[in-house]
Amino acid sequence: MWEGCKTNLSFKTLGMPLAIVAFFLVMIIPLGDGLSYSGHAALALLAFAIIMWASEAQHLAVTSLILLFLQPILGIESFNNAVIGFANPIIFLMIGGFILAEAIRKSGLAKRFTYFMLKKVGTTPSMSIFAAVFSTGLLSAWIENVVAFAMLLPIIKEIVPLFGVNDAEKGNSNFAKAMILGASYGSLAGGFGTEIGTAPNLMAAAYTHLPFVQWMIFGIPLSIIMLFVTWKLLSWIFPPEVKGIIGGHETLNKTLSAMGSISRTEKITAVILFFTIGLWVTTGITGIDSYSVALIGAALYFITGVVDWKDAQENVDWGLIIFFGGALSLGAALLNTGAAAWLINDLVTLMGNNVSTVSIMLLLMIIGVIFTQVMSNIALSAILVPLSVTLAAAQGQPIGVYAVPVAIACSLSFMFPMADPTVAMAYGTGFVKIKEILKAGIPMVVIGIILTVVIMLTIAQPFLG
């Protein structure tokens, strides 16, 4: 009987009681005069949300809905302000990305490209994981990481069954876990390479005025190293249980031959896809923001009949959209109540005046990494980057010495689904559980911080302004 009780008392079962206890503990701890009541309550709600999401005590979307009505009840934000997370442009980028992915899948273009790519890179699990990581990595240096991931998502869903994996959505395949997280993490790491790779990079570039090419001199090496780390680490943490594609190259050749020449629908899908990518790459010239581009691409697929609204209803993960909107709402509350700024300023002040550059760099990066797991990295970089530039100027340091590593830290979003849309979408496939995302994400974050600091102190040093 006791054994049964122990089995039933899982982290999931205890999640809500623990979350409630954590909330009240944070509320009763005195946090100083510089923090308002609403800011204090926002930090307590953050503790509640992290435990609820990590334990999956309720569906992630349900926890997000709870956060919405708790904010006005607790006096953190009005309901009108609480739901502002659902007006965040990243939500529409996710919706557009889902619809693009569905069009690529439904048209058959994903299947054709999958077989063509596997024929080129090989039929082993290792090379398939390599292709997943580097495909999104190279794309996300130039376009939004959400879109890079969304484009590869239907291809991964085509590849996994070819290796004899059944019911990957039940979370029973190491190969599927490595593939889906490889694409997600690859899209994050690829963004480090250029100033347009991520929103925090753009924020740092705006404040530091570093030339585009100078960023690439240190950004591209960091990005490539992180992509290799992603490939090798995921292959080690989730050793593939499969040996290769069943039937090898013969299967690929037969399938490609049976598919015949490219269909009219596939051609339309490809034209719209390349047109959309072209708009993303040229946003600096056209002035059309990346969120609008995602909706332009989605609308074109509807207009041309490649997909219909029923496809969107069935294949856009609306629960994931609600979850992410709730996470963004909490992030906005931390920002608007001054809780995030209070915590950051207090921690930096506590370090005193005679502190090494590396220590301040590490502290700011750790703060960035912690907060980026639960709030919009755009909002976070809006707080951290100006603070970093001010600190550097006060110390007579190069203007980008803190701002650049902080911007990169804001994109080390490897640990939780709420940290980044691509991680949320990877979780939404069912291939991987939250505890497995943490298992891979924690070492990725640690390695990312170490590599960034090393590169900032070596290759990047002459180019930081």
Tab-separated table of C-alpha atoms in Angstrom:
chain	number	residue	atom	x	y	z
A	1	MET	CA	0.000	0.000	0.000
A	2	TRP	CA	2.821	2.398	0.939
A	3	GLU	CA	4.552	1.618	-2.358
A	4	GLY	CA	1.369	2.616	-4.207
A	5	CYS	CA	1.206	5.911	-2.315
A	6	LYS	CA	4.814	6.672	-3.190
A	7	THR	CA	4.158	5.940	-6.850
A	8	ASN	CA	1.113	8.199	-6.955
A	9	LEU	CA	2.938	11.140	-5.332
A	10	SER	CA	4.659	12.168	-8.541
A	11	PHE	CA	5.942	15.646	-9.351
A	12	LYS	CA	2.861	16.104	-11.536
A	13	THR	CA	0.531	15.253	-8.634
A	14	LEU	CA	2.385	17.523	-6.226
A	15	GLY	CA	2.838	20.293	-8.788
A	16	MET	CA	-0.146	22.476	-7.874
A	17	PRO	CA	0.283	22.258	-4.059
A	18	LEU	CA	4.014	23.027	-4.446
A	19	ALA	CA	3.243	25.945	-6.769
A	20	ILE	CA	0.756	27.424	-4.272
A	21	VAL	CA	3.248	27.028	-1.394
A	22	ALA	CA	5.999	28.675	-3.502
A	23	PHE	CA	3.676	31.592	-4.275
A	24	PHE	CA	2.923	32.281	-0.597
A	25	LEU	CA	6.563	31.830	0.427
A	26	VAL	CA	7.685	34.489	-2.047
A	27	MET	CA	4.844	36.779	-0.922
A	28	ILE	CA	5.798	36.627	2.780
A	29	ILE	CA	9.545	37.158	2.208
A	30	PRO	CA	10.447	40.877	2.560
A	31	LEU	CA	12.066	41.989	-0.701
A	32	GLY	CA	13.008	45.585	0.152
A	33	ASP	CA	11.480	49.022	-0.304
A	34	GLY	CA	12.365	49.470	-3.955
A	35	LEU	CA	9.779	46.924	-5.099
A	36	SER	CA	6.078	47.731	-5.353
A	37	TYR	CA	3.362	45.350	-4.117
A	38	SER	CA	2.404	44.533	-7.709
A	39	GLY	CA	6.052	43.740	-8.531
A	40	HIS	CA	6.331	41.506	-5.448
A	41	ALA	CA	3.142	39.672	-6.447
A	42	ALA	CA	4.435	39.297	-10.021
A	43	LEU	CA	7.591	37.553	-8.721
A	44	ALA	CA	5.425	35.254	-6.575
A	45	LEU	CA	3.263	34.462	-9.600
A	46	LEU	CA	6.439	33.699	-11.548
A	47	ALA	CA	7.405	31.077	-8.939
A	48	PHE	CA	3.882	29.603	-9.164
A	49	ALA	CA	3.980	29.481	-12.977
A	50	ILE	CA	7.430	27.866	-13.247
A	51	ILE	CA	6.448	24.987	-10.937
A	52	MET	CA	3.080	24.517	-12.668
A	53	TRP	CA	4.673	24.440	-16.120
A	54	ALA	CA	7.644	22.274	-15.108
A	55	SER	CA	5.438	19.712	-13.314
A	56	GLU	CA	2.702	19.792	-15.973
A	57	ALA	CA	0.211	19.672	-13.085
A	58	GLN	CA	-2.272	21.030	-15.620
A	59	HIS	CA	-2.008	21.328	-19.392
A	60	LEU	CA	0.380	24.195	-20.172
A	61	ALA	CA	-2.453	26.192	-21.759
A	62	VAL	CA	-4.619	25.785	-18.636
A	63	THR	CA	-1.844	27.225	-16.453
A	64	SER	CA	-1.603	30.183	-18.841
A	65	LEU	CA	-5.356	30.796	-18.499
A	66	ILE	CA	-4.998	30.691	-14.702
A	67	LEU	CA	-2.264	33.346	-14.917
A	68	LEU	CA	-4.640	35.644	-16.795
A	69	PHE	CA	-7.372	35.789	-14.145
A	70	LEU	CA	-4.921	35.741	-11.202
A	71	GLN	CA	-3.248	38.971	-12.331
A	72	PRO	CA	-6.315	41.219	-11.790
A	73	ILE	CA	-7.327	39.284	-8.634
A	74	LEU	CA	-3.867	39.803	-7.105
A	75	GLY	CA	-3.699	43.437	-8.192
A	76	ILE	CA	-0.751	42.888	-10.546
A	77	GLU	CA	-2.419	44.056	-13.768
A	78	SER	CA	-5.935	44.744	-15.018
A	79	PHE	CA	-7.378	41.984	-17.188
A	80	ASN	CA	-7.061	44.251	-20.249
A	81	ASN	CA	-3.341	44.585	-19.579
A	82	ALA	CA	-2.944	40.911	-18.630
A	83	VAL	CA	-4.151	39.708	-22.035
A	84	ILE	CA	-1.654	41.952	-23.846
A	85	GLY	CA	0.532	38.865	-24.287
A	86	PHE	CA	-1.975	37.582	-26.841
A	87	ALA	CA	-1.438	40.722	-28.939
A	88	ASN	CA	2.309	40.120	-29.089
A	89	PRO	CA	3.446	39.883	-32.741
A	90	ILE	CA	5.307	36.620	-32.002
A	91	ILE	CA	1.893	34.906	-31.610
A	92	PHE	CA	1.034	35.746	-35.218
A	93	LEU	CA	4.479	34.656	-36.340
A	94	MET	CA	3.785	31.271	-34.723
A	95	ILE	CA	0.356	31.020	-36.395
A	96	GLY	CA	1.857	31.943	-39.762
A	97	GLY	CA	4.668	29.438	-39.226
A	98	PHE	CA	2.201	26.642	-38.419
A	99	ILE	CA	0.200	27.375	-41.590
A	100	LEU	CA	3.352	27.457	-43.741
A	101	ALA	CA	4.399	24.117	-42.252
A	102	GLU	CA	0.968	22.626	-42.982
A	103	ALA	CA	1.104	23.856	-46.606
A	104	ILE	CA	4.540	22.292	-47.116
A	105	ARG	CA	3.284	19.017	-45.619
A	106	LYS	CA	-0.110	18.852	-47.357
A	107	SER	CA	1.229	19.708	-50.808
A	108	GLY	CA	3.724	16.832	-50.706
A	109	LEU	CA	6.695	19.201	-50.974
A	110	ALA	CA	7.942	18.160	-47.516
A	111	LYS	CA	7.982	14.494	-48.494
A	112	ARG	CA	9.793	15.173	-51.782
A	113	PHE	CA	12.394	17.383	-50.126
A	114	THR	CA	12.850	14.859	-47.288
A	115	TYR	CA	13.748	12.015	-49.619
A	116	PHE	CA	15.972	14.252	-51.746
A	117	MET	CA	17.838	15.547	-48.676
A	118	LEU	CA	18.324	12.071	-47.177
A	119	LYS	CA	19.692	10.854	-50.497
A	120	LYS	CA	22.339	13.587	-50.265
A	121	VAL	CA	23.286	13.421	-46.552
A	122	GLY	CA	22.975	9.665	-46.022
A	123	THR	CA	20.656	7.223	-44.310
A	124	THR	CA	22.219	7.050	-40.826
A	125	PRO	CA	20.536	8.555	-37.738
A	126	SER	CA	23.616	10.670	-37.008
A	127	MET	CA	23.547	12.377	-40.409
A	128	SER	CA	19.798	12.933	-40.169
A	129	ILE	CA	20.252	14.706	-36.819
A	130	PHE	CA	23.115	16.704	-38.387
A	131	ALA	CA	20.815	17.762	-41.233
A	132	ALA	CA	18.043	18.789	-38.785
A	133	VAL	CA	20.426	20.910	-36.702
A	134	PHE	CA	22.297	22.614	-39.537
A	135	SER	CA	19.278	23.152	-41.829
A	136	THR	CA	17.480	25.307	-39.279
A	137	GLY	CA	20.765	26.790	-38.066
A	138	LEU	CA	21.777	28.144	-41.469
A	139	LEU	CA	18.265	29.413	-42.209
A	140	SER	CA	17.777	31.164	-38.865
A	141	ALA	CA	20.864	33.328	-39.331
A	142	TRP	CA	18.816	35.164	-41.986
A	143	ILE	CA	15.125	34.564	-41.175
A	144	GLU	CA	13.072	34.168	-37.978
A	145	ASN	CA	13.984	31.005	-36.054
A	146	VAL	CA	10.265	30.171	-35.668
A	147	VAL	CA	9.878	30.084	-39.422
A	148	ALA	CA	13.092	28.108	-39.980
A	149	PHE	CA	11.826	25.511	-37.508
A	150	ALA	CA	8.283	25.501	-38.900
A	151	MET	CA	9.642	24.797	-42.383
A	152	LEU	CA	11.586	21.771	-41.144
A	153	LEU	CA	8.903	20.443	-38.778
A	154	PRO	CA	6.859	18.561	-41.436
A	155	ILE	CA	10.094	17.177	-42.896
A	156	ILE	CA	11.127	15.755	-39.509
A	157	LYS	CA	7.692	14.167	-39.178
A	158	GLU	CA	8.330	12.488	-42.558
A	159	ILE	CA	11.873	11.350	-41.676
A	160	VAL	CA	11.218	9.725	-38.279
A	161	PRO	CA	8.890	6.916	-39.531
A	162	LEU	CA	11.376	6.041	-42.303
A	163	PHE	CA	13.707	4.755	-39.587
A	164	GLY	CA	11.068	2.333	-38.334
A	165	VAL	CA	9.923	4.533	-35.430
A	166	ASN	CA	6.242	4.078	-34.597
A	167	ASP	CA	4.129	6.386	-32.417
A	168	ALA	CA	6.927	8.913	-31.879
A	169	GLU	CA	4.286	11.332	-30.561
A	170	LYS	CA	4.024	9.103	-27.467
A	171	GLY	CA	7.572	10.157	-26.547
A	172	ASN	CA	9.060	6.679	-26.921
A	173	SER	CA	11.883	7.376	-29.414
A	174	ASN	CA	15.312	8.841	-28.608
A	175	PHE	CA	15.877	9.424	-32.311
A	176	ALA	CA	12.692	11.492	-32.588
A	177	LYS	CA	13.683	13.508	-29.479
A	178	ALA	CA	17.124	14.288	-30.908
A	179	MET	CA	15.643	15.242	-34.282
A	180	ILE	CA	12.977	17.606	-32.959
A	181	LEU	CA	15.204	19.261	-30.352
A	182	GLY	CA	18.043	19.398	-32.894
A	183	ALA	CA	15.890	21.477	-35.222
A	184	SER	CA	14.677	23.709	-32.366
A	185	TYR	CA	18.108	24.226	-30.782
A	186	GLY	CA	19.713	24.590	-34.207
A	187	SER	CA	17.370	27.467	-35.010
A	188	LEU	CA	18.365	29.195	-31.747
A	189	ALA	CA	22.108	28.674	-32.228
A	190	GLY	CA	21.979	29.765	-35.865
A	191	GLY	CA	20.537	33.114	-34.814
A	192	PHE	CA	23.737	34.064	-32.977
A	193	GLY	CA	25.572	34.462	-36.285
A	194	THR	CA	24.207	37.792	-37.548
A	195	GLU	CA	22.660	40.995	-36.219
A	196	ILE	CA	19.357	40.078	-37.864
A	197	GLY	CA	19.419	36.508	-36.521
A	198	THR	CA	17.423	37.333	-33.381
A	199	ALA	CA	15.500	40.289	-31.936
A	200	PRO	CA	17.979	40.707	-29.002
A	201	ASN	CA	20.839	40.896	-31.536
A	202	LEU	CA	18.995	43.721	-33.291
A	203	MET	CA	18.513	45.467	-29.946
A	204	ALA	CA	22.235	45.207	-29.163
A	205	ALA	CA	23.141	46.443	-32.648
A	206	ALA	CA	20.808	49.443	-32.249
A	207	TYR	CA	22.535	50.538	-29.015
A	208	THR	CA	26.131	49.652	-29.878
A	209	HIS	CA	26.086	50.567	-33.610
A	210	LEU	CA	28.404	47.660	-34.395
A	211	PRO	CA	28.766	47.154	-38.175
A	212	PHE	CA	26.982	44.086	-39.583
A	213	VAL	CA	30.211	42.438	-40.789
A	214	GLN	CA	31.970	42.963	-37.447
A	215	TRP	CA	29.214	41.037	-35.672
A	216	MET	CA	29.569	38.183	-38.176
A	217	ILE	CA	33.331	37.921	-37.486
A	218	PHE	CA	32.623	36.602	-33.983
A	219	GLY	CA	28.951	35.597	-34.412
A	220	ILE	CA	29.435	33.030	-37.189
A	221	PRO	CA	32.189	31.066	-35.334
A	222	LEU	CA	30.049	31.031	-32.161
A	223	SER	CA	27.030	29.880	-34.141
A	224	ILE	CA	28.899	27.082	-35.965
A	225	ILE	CA	30.503	25.787	-32.753
A	226	MET	CA	27.110	25.781	-31.007
A	227	LEU	CA	25.554	23.889	-33.928
A	228	PHE	CA	28.238	21.180	-33.667
A	229	VAL	CA	27.753	21.060	-29.884
A	230	THR	CA	23.989	20.669	-30.414
A	231	TRP	CA	24.478	17.811	-32.866
A	232	LYS	CA	26.941	15.880	-30.701
A	233	LEU	CA	25.275	16.585	-27.336
A	234	LEU	CA	21.794	15.510	-28.447
A	235	SER	CA	23.210	12.358	-30.062
A	236	TRP	CA	24.882	11.570	-26.729
A	237	ILE	CA	21.946	12.427	-24.417
A	238	PHE	CA	19.422	10.670	-26.672
A	239	PRO	CA	21.383	7.828	-28.322
A	240	PRO	CA	19.307	6.765	-31.359
A	241	GLU	CA	17.677	3.371	-30.980
A	242	VAL	CA	17.554	2.936	-34.769
A	243	LYS	CA	20.339	1.960	-37.175
A	244	GLY	CA	19.203	3.620	-40.380
A	245	ILE	CA	16.438	3.989	-42.912
A	246	ILE	CA	14.722	0.665	-43.532
A	247	GLY	CA	15.849	-0.435	-46.999
A	248	GLY	CA	18.512	2.290	-47.192
A	249	HIS	CA	19.125	4.107	-50.483
A	250	GLU	CA	16.985	1.594	-52.383
A	251	THR	CA	13.908	2.786	-50.418
A	252	LEU	CA	14.749	6.421	-51.181
A	253	ASN	CA	15.241	5.786	-54.904
A	254	LYS	CA	12.026	3.766	-55.217
A	255	THR	CA	9.950	6.377	-53.405
A	256	LEU	CA	11.386	9.290	-55.402
A	257	SER	CA	10.723	7.384	-58.621
A	258	ALA	CA	7.137	6.560	-57.565
A	259	MET	CA	6.456	10.226	-56.710
A	260	GLY	CA	7.109	11.191	-60.313
A	261	SER	CA	7.599	14.766	-61.458
A	262	ILE	CA	6.736	17.696	-59.230
A	263	SER	CA	2.989	18.494	-59.173
A	264	ARG	CA	1.320	21.856	-59.861
A	265	THR	CA	0.378	22.224	-56.160
A	266	GLU	CA	3.972	21.559	-55.119
A	267	LYS	CA	5.177	24.191	-57.595
A	268	ILE	CA	2.731	26.770	-56.213
A	269	THR	CA	3.795	25.869	-52.664
A	270	ALA	CA	7.471	26.242	-53.554
A	271	VAL	CA	6.959	29.603	-55.314
A	272	ILE	CA	5.045	31.045	-52.336
A	273	LEU	CA	7.641	29.631	-49.935
A	274	PHE	CA	10.602	31.183	-51.784
A	275	PHE	CA	8.686	34.450	-52.189
A	276	THR	CA	8.028	34.501	-48.420
A	277	ILE	CA	11.664	33.697	-47.603
A	278	GLY	CA	12.687	36.481	-49.981
A	279	LEU	CA	10.490	38.926	-48.064
A	280	TRP	CA	12.018	37.804	-44.766
A	281	VAL	CA	15.573	38.235	-46.005
A	282	THR	CA	14.822	41.709	-47.412
A	283	THR	CA	12.844	43.149	-44.474
A	284	GLY	CA	15.530	45.801	-44.038
A	285	ILE	CA	14.940	46.964	-47.636
A	286	THR	CA	11.164	46.589	-47.948
A	287	GLY	CA	10.301	47.770	-44.438
A	288	ILE	CA	7.777	44.920	-44.094
A	289	ASP	CA	8.234	43.356	-40.652
A	290	SER	CA	8.761	39.610	-40.289
A	291	TYR	CA	5.398	39.110	-38.534
A	292	SER	CA	3.498	40.570	-41.500
A	293	VAL	CA	5.553	38.431	-43.873
A	294	ALA	CA	4.434	35.257	-42.026
A	295	LEU	CA	0.790	36.254	-42.481
A	296	ILE	CA	1.351	37.221	-46.134
A	297	GLY	CA	2.723	33.733	-46.808
A	298	ALA	CA	-0.134	32.084	-44.891
A	299	ALA	CA	-2.766	34.171	-46.710
A	300	LEU	CA	-1.284	33.263	-50.112
A	301	TYR	CA	-1.575	29.561	-49.271
A	302	PHE	CA	-5.256	30.049	-48.402
A	303	ILE	CA	-5.961	32.150	-51.511
A	304	THR	CA	-4.306	29.634	-53.870
A	305	GLY	CA	-6.132	26.713	-52.249
A	306	VAL	CA	-3.006	24.888	-51.051
A	307	VAL	CA	-4.608	24.845	-47.587
A	308	ASP	CA	-8.085	25.697	-46.311
A	309	TRP	CA	-9.341	26.893	-42.935
A	310	LYS	CA	-10.178	23.340	-41.860
A	311	ASP	CA	-6.462	22.514	-42.191
A	312	ALA	CA	-5.656	25.468	-39.932
A	313	GLN	CA	-8.273	24.394	-37.376
A	314	GLU	CA	-6.886	20.859	-37.236
A	315	ASN	CA	-3.155	21.412	-37.596
A	316	VAL	CA	-2.384	24.706	-35.844
A	317	ASP	CA	-1.755	23.868	-32.188
A	318	TRP	CA	-4.089	26.460	-30.670
A	319	GLY	CA	-3.425	25.163	-27.145
A	320	LEU	CA	0.243	25.949	-27.690
A	321	ILE	CA	-0.709	29.458	-28.834
A	322	ILE	CA	-2.725	29.998	-25.607
A	323	PHE	CA	0.167	28.666	-23.519
A	324	PHE	CA	2.675	30.993	-25.165
A	325	GLY	CA	0.331	33.982	-24.895
A	326	GLY	CA	0.047	33.356	-21.152
A	327	ALA	CA	3.828	33.131	-20.800
A	328	LEU	CA	4.221	36.439	-22.654
A	329	SER	CA	1.539	37.954	-20.401
A	330	LEU	CA	3.528	37.011	-17.304
A	331	GLY	CA	6.690	38.419	-18.864
A	332	ALA	CA	4.913	41.689	-19.591
A	333	ALA	CA	3.727	41.828	-15.951
A	334	LEU	CA	7.303	41.369	-14.689
A	335	LEU	CA	8.368	44.182	-17.009
A	336	ASN	CA	5.481	46.611	-16.359
A	337	THR	CA	5.482	46.259	-12.558
A	338	GLY	CA	9.226	46.939	-12.435
A	339	ALA	CA	9.921	43.480	-10.924
A	340	ALA	CA	12.429	42.496	-13.610
A	341	ALA	CA	14.291	45.826	-13.525
A	342	TRP	CA	14.314	45.813	-9.691
A	343	LEU	CA	15.847	42.345	-9.551
A	344	ILE	CA	18.472	43.109	-12.199
A	345	ASN	CA	19.531	46.487	-10.734
A	346	ASP	CA	19.728	45.096	-7.190
A	347	LEU	CA	21.901	42.169	-8.245
A	348	VAL	CA	24.302	44.404	-10.191
A	349	THR	CA	24.482	46.907	-7.289
A	350	LEU	CA	25.256	44.103	-4.822
A	351	MET	CA	28.432	43.292	-6.775
A	352	GLY	CA	29.974	46.636	-5.803
A	353	ASN	CA	32.370	48.794	-7.819
A	354	ASN	CA	35.604	46.802	-7.980
A	355	VAL	CA	34.363	43.842	-9.949
A	356	SER	CA	36.036	42.234	-12.952
A	357	THR	CA	34.593	42.574	-16.440
A	358	VAL	CA	34.176	38.794	-16.679
A	359	SER	CA	32.196	38.662	-13.401
A	360	ILE	CA	29.760	41.357	-14.555
A	361	MET	CA	29.472	39.704	-17.971
A	362	LEU	CA	28.672	36.358	-16.338
A	363	LEU	CA	26.132	37.867	-13.933
A	364	LEU	CA	24.279	39.709	-16.698
A	365	MET	CA	24.292	36.588	-18.886
A	366	ILE	CA	22.971	34.390	-16.050
A	367	ILE	CA	20.203	36.923	-15.352
A	368	GLY	CA	19.409	36.948	-19.080
A	369	VAL	CA	19.311	33.148	-19.265
A	370	ILE	CA	17.032	32.802	-16.215
A	371	PHE	CA	14.540	35.441	-17.321
A	372	THR	CA	14.495	34.405	-20.992
A	373	GLN	CA	13.043	31.035	-19.955
A	374	VAL	CA	9.823	32.738	-18.824
A	375	MET	CA	9.513	36.034	-20.659
A	376	SER	CA	9.818	37.483	-24.150
A	377	ASN	CA	13.480	37.831	-25.095
A	378	ILE	CA	12.569	41.063	-26.907
A	379	ALA	CA	11.209	42.614	-23.689
A	380	LEU	CA	14.131	41.218	-21.697
A	381	SER	CA	16.748	42.630	-24.053
A	382	ALA	CA	14.933	45.982	-23.913
A	383	ILE	CA	15.809	46.050	-20.186
A	384	LEU	CA	19.234	44.420	-20.193
A	385	VAL	CA	20.883	45.912	-23.289
A	386	PRO	CA	20.558	49.608	-22.288
A	387	LEU	CA	21.731	48.719	-18.755
A	388	SER	CA	24.728	46.871	-20.252
A	389	VAL	CA	25.677	49.802	-22.488
A	390	THR	CA	25.428	52.241	-19.529
A	391	LEU	CA	27.625	49.988	-17.360
A	392	ALA	CA	30.242	49.679	-20.107
A	393	ALA	CA	30.328	53.467	-20.647
A	394	ALA	CA	30.656	54.129	-16.890
A	395	GLN	CA	33.633	51.753	-16.713
A	396	GLY	CA	35.290	53.051	-19.876
A	397	GLN	CA	34.853	49.652	-21.528
A	398	PRO	CA	34.070	48.970	-25.218
A	399	ILE	CA	30.380	49.717	-25.735
A	400	GLY	CA	29.470	46.141	-26.708
A	401	VAL	CA	31.444	44.288	-24.032
A	402	TYR	CA	28.309	43.505	-21.985
A	403	ALA	CA	25.523	44.242	-24.493
A	404	VAL	CA	26.590	41.618	-27.055
A	405	PRO	CA	26.933	38.644	-24.645
A	406	VAL	CA	23.708	39.722	-22.926
A	407	ALA	CA	21.864	39.708	-26.268
A	408	ILE	CA	23.172	36.204	-26.947
A	409	ALA	CA	22.168	35.087	-23.418
A	410	CYS	CA	18.624	36.306	-24.087
A	411	SER	CA	18.471	33.704	-26.881
A	412	LEU	CA	19.856	30.771	-24.855
A	413	SER	CA	16.243	29.626	-24.545
A	414	PHE	CA	16.904	25.896	-24.402
A	415	MET	CA	15.361	24.823	-21.083
A	416	PHE	CA	11.556	25.288	-21.152
A	417	PRO	CA	8.787	25.300	-23.787
A	418	MET	CA	7.778	28.827	-22.725
A	419	ALA	CA	11.312	30.086	-23.403
A	420	ASP	CA	10.949	30.148	-27.186
A	421	PRO	CA	8.251	29.332	-29.756
A	422	THR	CA	10.440	26.685	-31.412
A	423	VAL	CA	10.890	24.825	-28.120
A	424	ALA	CA	7.143	25.115	-27.508
A	425	MET	CA	6.428	23.722	-30.975
A	426	ALA	CA	8.927	20.881	-30.414
A	427	TYR	CA	7.141	20.036	-27.155
A	428	GLY	CA	3.794	20.240	-28.974
A	429	THR	CA	4.742	17.298	-31.231
A	430	GLY	CA	4.684	14.960	-28.226
A	431	PHE	CA	8.112	13.620	-29.256
A	432	VAL	CA	9.741	15.050	-26.117
A	433	LYS	CA	8.657	15.750	-22.517
A	434	ILE	CA	9.495	18.820	-20.412
A	435	LYS	CA	11.917	16.876	-18.193
A	436	GLU	CA	13.768	15.745	-21.341
A	437	ILE	CA	13.922	19.316	-22.659
A	438	LEU	CA	15.488	20.282	-19.311
A	439	LYS	CA	17.884	17.334	-19.485
A	440	ALA	CA	19.243	18.573	-22.822
A	441	GLY	CA	18.663	22.288	-22.240
A	442	ILE	CA	20.683	22.770	-19.040
A	443	PRO	CA	24.015	21.575	-20.518
A	444	MET	CA	23.264	23.557	-23.697
A	445	VAL	CA	22.850	26.742	-21.638
A	446	VAL	CA	26.018	26.120	-19.583
A	447	ILE	CA	28.085	25.412	-22.706
A	448	GLY	CA	26.523	28.418	-24.457
A	449	ILE	CA	27.511	30.777	-21.615
A	450	ILE	CA	31.071	29.426	-21.459
A	451	LEU	CA	31.591	29.577	-25.240
A	452	THR	CA	30.153	33.105	-25.449
A	453	VAL	CA	32.457	34.412	-22.706
A	454	VAL	CA	35.499	32.754	-24.304
A	455	ILE	CA	34.685	34.222	-27.731
A	456	MET	CA	33.956	37.679	-26.245
A	457	LEU	CA	37.402	37.671	-24.612
A	458	THR	CA	39.226	36.419	-27.728
A	459	ILE	CA	37.866	36.698	-31.285
A	460	ALA	CA	35.298	39.396	-30.490
A	461	GLN	CA	37.418	41.668	-28.315
A	462	PRO	CA	38.717	43.965	-31.111
A	463	PHE	CA	35.223	44.321	-32.613
A	464	LEU	CA	33.103	45.324	-29.612
A	465	GLY	CA	33.400	49.070	-30.190
